[in-house]
Amino acid sequence: MSNTVTRPDWGKLFSSILAEPGRLGEYYSLFHSYSLGNQALAMFQMTLRGIPIGPISSFNGWKKLGRRVRKGEKAIALWMPVVKKEVVQKDDGTEEERTRRFFIMKNHWFALAQTEPIDPENPGTVPTPETPEWDRATALANLGITEVPFEHTDGNCQGFARPDKLEIAINPLAAMPWKTTFHEIAHCLLHSKRAEAAFVDGGVIDASIEEAEAEAVAFLCCATLGLPGLEEARGYVQSWLGSSAKAEEFAKKSASRVFAAADKILKAGAASKEEAGDE
C-alpha cells in the first residue's frame, strides 16, 4: 500500500460493520424484477437483433431514470400477466364472478443500449470519485482480473464476478461503481474453488457469508481511500447475515480473510506491476 495513505484501524472498522446502523441502497429495487423466462426471452431477442445484452425497462421506466429511448428503436416483447374478471352461470342457475389470469406478449420494453441520456450533461451514471492513491486499471492488471461486458438484463444487479475465470462485470448504471468494483474483485480473490480451500476449518462457504465477505472488503477499501458508500456497505452486509448467529460466525471466521483481500486490492492499485510481483 502506498505510504501516502494513512490506513485507519481495520479492526475497529470491521467491528463497526456489524455494530453501527446500515442502509440498504434503493438502487437494488429501481428496476422491475423480471421472471427468468422473460429474462431469457429478452436476451434471445437482443442477441437476434444484435443489441448488446443489458438492463431492460419500459419507455416510462427509462424516463424516470433520466434516459430516453432513441428514435427508431423497436421494443422488446415480454410475456405480461393479464387478469380478467368474468361472470359465469352455475348449474343451479345463479351467477358467479370468477377471475381468470393469463399471459399475453406485449412489446413494451427496451434495453439500455437502445436508450440515451435525456440530459447529456447528466447521463444518469455516477462518476467514480478521484482516488489518486489507487488506480483501477492498474489493480485489475496486477491481479490478473479481466473486466467483461455487463451482459445481464436485471438493472438492479450492480455487478457480477466469475471467480474461477477471474472476470468481473460492472453495471454501467451502478450507483456506486467503485464500491461494486471492490466487491467483485473480492469475490475473485476469495471465492474461487482454489480460495475456498483456505476457509477456516475447511468448510464450504454459503452464499450469505460470501456476499458479506465481499462487501466487507469493499467497506474497508472505501474507508481507507475516503470514498462514499460505508453506510450502504454496512446495510448490505447486515441484510445478508440476517441473524446474530451468522454475524458471530462471520466475525470469527472471516475477519482475517477480509483483511487479506482488502490489503491485496489496495496494494495492487497502488504499486507498479514489478512491485506487485515482488510481494
Tab-separated table of C-alpha atoms in Angstrom:
chain	number	residue	atom	x	y	z
A	1	MET	CA	0.000	0.000	0.000
A	2	SER	CA	1.295	3.473	-0.821
A	3	ASN	CA	2.871	5.382	2.038
A	4	THR	CA	0.767	8.422	1.121
A	5	VAL	CA	-2.334	6.761	2.576
A	6	THR	CA	-2.767	6.536	6.322
A	7	ARG	CA	-4.608	3.310	6.971
A	8	PRO	CA	-7.357	3.525	9.608
A	9	ASP	CA	-7.832	0.900	12.302
A	10	TRP	CA	-9.282	-2.003	10.303
A	11	GLY	CA	-10.169	-3.930	13.439
A	12	LYS	CA	-12.475	-1.174	14.630
A	13	LEU	CA	-13.854	-0.664	11.136
A	14	PHE	CA	-14.646	-4.359	10.768
A	15	SER	CA	-16.457	-4.362	14.116
A	16	SER	CA	-18.428	-1.278	13.075
A	17	ILE	CA	-19.851	-3.126	10.067
A	18	LEU	CA	-21.955	-5.227	12.421
A	19	ALA	CA	-22.429	-2.723	15.257
A	20	GLU	CA	-23.388	0.507	13.501
A	21	PRO	CA	-26.625	1.116	11.554
A	22	GLY	CA	-26.566	0.491	7.833
A	23	ARG	CA	-28.843	1.320	4.954
A	24	LEU	CA	-29.655	-0.904	2.006
A	25	GLY	CA	-29.394	1.200	-1.136
A	26	GLU	CA	-32.612	1.922	-3.017
A	27	TYR	CA	-30.767	1.142	-6.251
A	28	TYR	CA	-31.430	-2.564	-5.613
A	29	SER	CA	-35.114	-2.015	-6.404
A	30	LEU	CA	-35.167	0.648	-9.144
A	31	PHE	CA	-35.936	-1.887	-11.876
A	32	HIS	CA	-38.789	-4.364	-12.097
A	33	SER	CA	-37.746	-7.918	-11.210
A	34	TYR	CA	-38.453	-9.918	-14.337
A	35	SER	CA	-39.046	-13.670	-14.294
A	36	LEU	CA	-36.262	-15.946	-15.509
A	37	GLY	CA	-38.405	-16.821	-18.502
A	38	ASN	CA	-38.809	-13.184	-19.522
A	39	GLN	CA	-35.116	-12.504	-18.953
A	40	ALA	CA	-34.228	-15.390	-21.272
A	41	LEU	CA	-36.759	-14.144	-23.823
A	42	ALA	CA	-35.298	-10.640	-23.711
A	43	MET	CA	-31.743	-11.938	-24.120
A	44	PHE	CA	-32.794	-14.064	-27.109
A	45	GLN	CA	-34.332	-11.037	-28.851
A	46	MET	CA	-31.347	-8.811	-28.089
A	47	THR	CA	-28.937	-11.417	-29.449
A	48	LEU	CA	-31.075	-11.980	-32.555
A	49	ARG	CA	-31.209	-8.234	-33.278
A	50	GLY	CA	-27.577	-7.511	-32.454
A	51	ILE	CA	-28.416	-5.410	-29.394
A	52	PRO	CA	-25.826	-5.603	-26.574
A	53	ILE	CA	-27.325	-7.527	-23.672
A	54	GLY	CA	-28.023	-5.246	-20.729
A	55	PRO	CA	-30.657	-3.985	-18.287
A	56	ILE	CA	-34.211	-3.657	-19.615
A	57	SER	CA	-37.051	-1.344	-18.667
A	58	SER	CA	-40.187	0.194	-20.138
A	59	PHE	CA	-40.305	3.518	-22.005
A	60	ASN	CA	-41.519	5.325	-18.888
A	61	GLY	CA	-39.179	3.341	-16.669
A	62	TRP	CA	-36.143	4.644	-18.547
A	63	LYS	CA	-37.593	8.146	-18.471
A	64	LYS	CA	-37.727	8.030	-14.666
A	65	LEU	CA	-34.052	7.089	-14.676
A	66	GLY	CA	-33.120	10.104	-16.779
A	67	ARG	CA	-32.853	8.239	-20.092
A	68	ARG	CA	-34.966	8.155	-23.241
A	69	VAL	CA	-35.447	5.589	-25.969
A	70	ARG	CA	-33.675	6.606	-29.157
A	71	LYS	CA	-35.840	7.326	-32.177
A	72	GLY	CA	-36.442	4.343	-34.425
A	73	GLU	CA	-35.769	1.706	-31.768
A	74	LYS	CA	-38.171	-1.232	-31.731
A	75	ALA	CA	-39.438	-2.519	-28.415
A	76	ILE	CA	-38.644	-5.935	-26.963
A	77	ALA	CA	-41.575	-8.272	-26.351
A	78	LEU	CA	-42.147	-9.954	-22.984
A	79	TRP	CA	-44.928	-12.046	-21.506
A	80	MET	CA	-47.260	-9.845	-19.465
A	81	PRO	CA	-49.828	-11.168	-16.955
A	82	VAL	CA	-53.423	-10.106	-17.512
A	83	VAL	CA	-56.251	-10.585	-15.024
A	84	LYS	CA	-59.772	-10.740	-16.392
A	85	LYS	CA	-62.995	-10.936	-14.423
A	86	GLU	CA	-65.958	-12.717	-15.940
A	87	VAL	CA	-69.414	-13.750	-14.826
A	88	VAL	CA	-70.309	-17.414	-15.306
A	89	GLN	CA	-73.594	-19.183	-14.778
A	90	LYS	CA	-73.543	-22.090	-12.342
A	91	ASP	CA	-75.555	-25.320	-12.672
A	92	ASP	CA	-78.161	-24.068	-10.213
A	93	GLY	CA	-78.904	-21.038	-12.363
A	94	THR	CA	-77.072	-18.498	-10.193
A	95	GLU	CA	-74.221	-16.349	-11.431
A	96	GLU	CA	-70.717	-16.204	-10.030
A	97	GLU	CA	-67.858	-13.810	-10.736
A	98	ARG	CA	-64.573	-15.518	-11.425
A	99	THR	CA	-61.084	-14.217	-12.052
A	100	ARG	CA	-59.016	-15.638	-14.854
A	101	ARG	CA	-55.293	-14.983	-15.200
A	102	PHE	CA	-53.436	-15.493	-18.457
A	103	PHE	CA	-50.387	-14.131	-20.281
A	104	ILE	CA	-50.088	-12.120	-23.464
A	105	MET	CA	-46.993	-10.895	-25.252
A	106	LYS	CA	-46.513	-7.126	-25.363
A	107	ASN	CA	-43.804	-5.003	-26.982
A	108	HIS	CA	-43.195	-2.518	-24.167
A	109	TRP	CA	-39.536	-2.893	-23.172
A	110	PHE	CA	-36.171	-1.543	-24.284
A	111	ALA	CA	-32.554	-2.423	-23.481
A	112	LEU	CA	-30.041	0.040	-22.091
A	113	ALA	CA	-28.231	0.099	-25.455
A	114	GLN	CA	-31.439	1.412	-27.064
A	115	THR	CA	-31.503	4.474	-24.817
A	116	GLU	CA	-29.558	7.694	-24.336
A	117	PRO	CA	-29.363	10.323	-21.587
A	118	ILE	CA	-32.174	12.881	-21.643
A	119	ASP	CA	-29.667	15.444	-20.423
A	120	PRO	CA	-26.191	14.854	-21.954
A	121	GLU	CA	-24.675	16.784	-19.051
A	122	ASN	CA	-26.269	14.325	-16.626
A	123	PRO	CA	-26.008	10.862	-18.238
A	124	GLY	CA	-27.576	9.028	-15.318
A	125	THR	CA	-24.375	7.371	-14.162
A	126	VAL	CA	-22.297	8.215	-11.124
A	127	PRO	CA	-18.659	9.076	-11.907
A	128	THR	CA	-16.040	7.388	-9.772
A	129	PRO	CA	-14.586	9.864	-7.265
A	130	GLU	CA	-10.951	10.822	-7.747
A	131	THR	CA	-8.653	8.336	-5.977
A	132	PRO	CA	-5.057	9.293	-6.751
A	133	GLU	CA	-3.811	6.689	-4.256
A	134	TRP	CA	-5.442	3.794	-6.117
A	135	ASP	CA	-5.746	3.113	-9.834
A	136	ARG	CA	-8.458	0.731	-11.007
A	137	ALA	CA	-6.831	-0.372	-14.277
A	138	THR	CA	-3.507	-0.996	-12.554
A	139	ALA	CA	-5.183	-3.068	-9.855
A	140	LEU	CA	-7.011	-5.277	-12.348
A	141	ALA	CA	-3.832	-5.808	-14.369
A	142	ASN	CA	-1.732	-6.653	-11.312
A	143	LEU	CA	-4.349	-9.084	-10.020
A	144	GLY	CA	-4.833	-10.724	-13.408
A	145	ILE	CA	-8.545	-9.904	-13.398
A	146	THR	CA	-10.379	-9.048	-16.617
A	147	GLU	CA	-13.420	-6.795	-16.855
A	148	VAL	CA	-16.059	-8.134	-19.248
A	149	PRO	CA	-19.288	-6.554	-20.555
A	150	PHE	CA	-22.242	-6.475	-18.164
A	151	GLU	CA	-24.493	-8.917	-20.019
A	152	HIS	CA	-27.357	-9.043	-17.567
A	153	THR	CA	-30.974	-7.956	-18.038
A	154	ASP	CA	-31.568	-7.134	-14.345
A	155	GLY	CA	-30.767	-3.463	-13.802
A	156	ASN	CA	-30.933	-3.938	-10.024
A	157	CYS	CA	-27.838	-6.133	-10.191
A	158	GLN	CA	-24.887	-3.788	-9.647
A	159	GLY	CA	-22.273	-6.202	-10.964
A	160	PHE	CA	-21.140	-9.812	-11.014
A	161	ALA	CA	-17.994	-11.893	-10.827
A	162	ARG	CA	-16.833	-15.197	-12.289
A	163	PRO	CA	-14.176	-16.050	-9.704
A	164	ASP	CA	-12.788	-19.160	-11.410
A	165	LYS	CA	-12.290	-17.182	-14.625
A	166	LEU	CA	-11.031	-14.077	-12.791
A	167	GLU	CA	-13.658	-11.957	-14.531
A	168	ILE	CA	-15.811	-9.114	-13.251
A	169	ALA	CA	-18.563	-7.031	-14.824
A	170	ILE	CA	-19.953	-3.732	-13.554
A	171	ASN	CA	-23.415	-2.436	-14.419
A	172	PRO	CA	-22.987	0.774	-16.480
A	173	LEU	CA	-25.740	2.234	-14.285
A	174	ALA	CA	-24.238	1.065	-10.979
A	175	ALA	CA	-24.994	3.559	-8.222
A	176	MET	CA	-21.519	3.218	-6.680
A	177	PRO	CA	-19.262	1.632	-9.315
A	178	TRP	CA	-16.151	1.990	-7.137
A	179	LYS	CA	-17.724	0.005	-4.279
A	180	THR	CA	-19.078	-2.601	-6.682
A	181	THR	CA	-15.633	-2.960	-8.273
A	182	PHE	CA	-14.026	-3.699	-4.887
A	183	HIS	CA	-16.856	-6.147	-4.119
A	184	GLU	CA	-16.488	-8.126	-7.352
A	185	ILE	CA	-12.679	-8.197	-7.164
A	186	ALA	CA	-13.044	-9.581	-3.638
A	187	HIS	CA	-15.185	-12.431	-4.976
A	188	CYS	CA	-12.390	-13.315	-7.407
A	189	LEU	CA	-9.785	-13.318	-4.649
A	190	LEU	CA	-11.837	-15.140	-2.018
A	191	HIS	CA	-14.440	-17.317	-3.662
A	192	SER	CA	-12.912	-19.288	-6.469
A	193	LYS	CA	-12.663	-23.033	-5.896
A	194	ARG	CA	-8.981	-22.545	-5.066
A	195	ALA	CA	-9.655	-19.836	-2.485
A	196	GLU	CA	-12.398	-21.788	-0.711
A	197	ALA	CA	-9.832	-24.362	0.386
A	198	ALA	CA	-8.304	-21.726	2.675
A	199	PHE	CA	-11.521	-21.152	4.616
A	200	VAL	CA	-11.273	-21.797	8.351
A	201	ASP	CA	-11.978	-25.462	9.240
A	202	GLY	CA	-12.118	-26.310	5.535
A	203	GLY	CA	-15.862	-25.788	5.454
A	204	VAL	CA	-17.879	-24.732	2.437
A	205	ILE	CA	-18.823	-21.044	2.460
A	206	ASP	CA	-22.511	-20.376	1.895
A	207	ALA	CA	-23.759	-17.515	-0.274
A	208	SER	CA	-24.588	-15.218	2.630
A	209	ILE	CA	-21.039	-15.372	4.006
A	210	GLU	CA	-19.560	-14.918	0.527
A	211	GLU	CA	-21.603	-11.775	-0.055
A	212	ALA	CA	-20.830	-10.429	3.412
A	213	GLU	CA	-17.099	-11.029	2.922
A	214	ALA	CA	-17.009	-9.310	-0.468
A	215	GLU	CA	-18.933	-6.298	0.812
A	216	ALA	CA	-16.789	-6.071	3.947
A	217	VAL	CA	-13.740	-5.891	1.683
A	218	ALA	CA	-15.430	-3.103	-0.280
A	219	PHE	CA	-16.208	-1.335	3.011
A	220	LEU	CA	-12.551	-1.391	4.114
A	221	CYS	CA	-11.314	-0.233	0.706
A	222	CYS	CA	-13.798	2.650	0.623
A	223	ALA	CA	-12.988	3.658	4.200
A	224	THR	CA	-9.238	3.588	3.565
A	225	LEU	CA	-9.479	5.662	0.372
A	226	GLY	CA	-12.094	8.058	1.771
A	227	LEU	CA	-14.763	7.004	-0.723
A	228	PRO	CA	-18.559	7.122	-0.161
A	229	GLY	CA	-20.641	4.006	0.437
A	230	LEU	CA	-19.898	2.946	4.019
A	231	GLU	CA	-23.482	3.127	5.262
A	232	GLU	CA	-24.723	1.213	2.216
A	233	ALA	CA	-21.997	-1.424	2.639
A	234	ARG	CA	-22.986	-1.976	6.279
A	235	GLY	CA	-26.622	-2.327	5.241
A	236	TYR	CA	-25.693	-4.895	2.586
A	237	VAL	CA	-23.601	-6.993	4.981
A	238	GLN	CA	-26.235	-6.889	7.704
A	239	SER	CA	-29.018	-7.860	5.293
A	240	TRP	CA	-27.096	-10.937	4.115
A	241	LEU	CA	-26.063	-12.129	7.574
A	242	GLY	CA	-29.549	-11.675	8.986
A	243	SER	CA	-29.050	-13.324	12.379
A	244	SER	CA	-26.755	-12.853	15.359
A	245	ALA	CA	-25.508	-16.425	14.963
A	246	LYS	CA	-24.487	-15.803	11.356
A	247	ALA	CA	-22.884	-12.473	12.325
A	248	GLU	CA	-20.881	-14.213	15.068
A	249	GLU	CA	-19.656	-16.842	12.611
A	250	PHE	CA	-18.715	-14.085	10.170
A	251	ALA	CA	-16.779	-12.127	12.814
A	252	LYS	CA	-14.791	-15.199	13.917
A	253	LYS	CA	-14.028	-16.838	10.594
A	254	SER	CA	-13.957	-14.065	8.015
A	255	ALA	CA	-12.040	-11.142	9.528
A	256	SER	CA	-8.559	-12.302	8.505
A	257	ARG	CA	-9.763	-13.264	5.016
A	258	VAL	CA	-11.395	-9.854	4.548
A	259	PHE	CA	-8.272	-8.019	5.766
A	260	ALA	CA	-6.010	-10.009	3.442
A	261	ALA	CA	-8.197	-9.419	0.384
A	262	ALA	CA	-8.597	-5.684	1.052
A	263	ASP	CA	-4.853	-5.326	1.572
A	264	LYS	CA	-4.122	-7.131	-1.695
A	265	ILE	CA	-6.603	-4.979	-3.650
A	266	LEU	CA	-5.253	-1.713	-2.287
A	267	LYS	CA	-1.630	-2.700	-2.891
A	268	ALA	CA	-2.420	-3.877	-6.416
A	269	GLY	CA	-3.824	-0.464	-7.332
A	270	ALA	CA	-1.052	1.499	-5.683
A	271	ALA	CA	2.010	-0.446	-6.874
A	272	SER	CA	3.545	-0.988	-10.261
A	273	LYS	CA	3.377	-4.449	-11.823
A	274	GLU	CA	7.018	-5.063	-10.914
A	275	GLU	CA	6.445	-4.112	-7.281
A	276	ALA	CA	3.279	-6.230	-7.048
A	277	GLY	CA	5.137	-9.231	-8.429
A	278	ASP	CA	7.832	-8.948	-5.764
A	279	GLU	CA	5.376	-9.190	-2.849
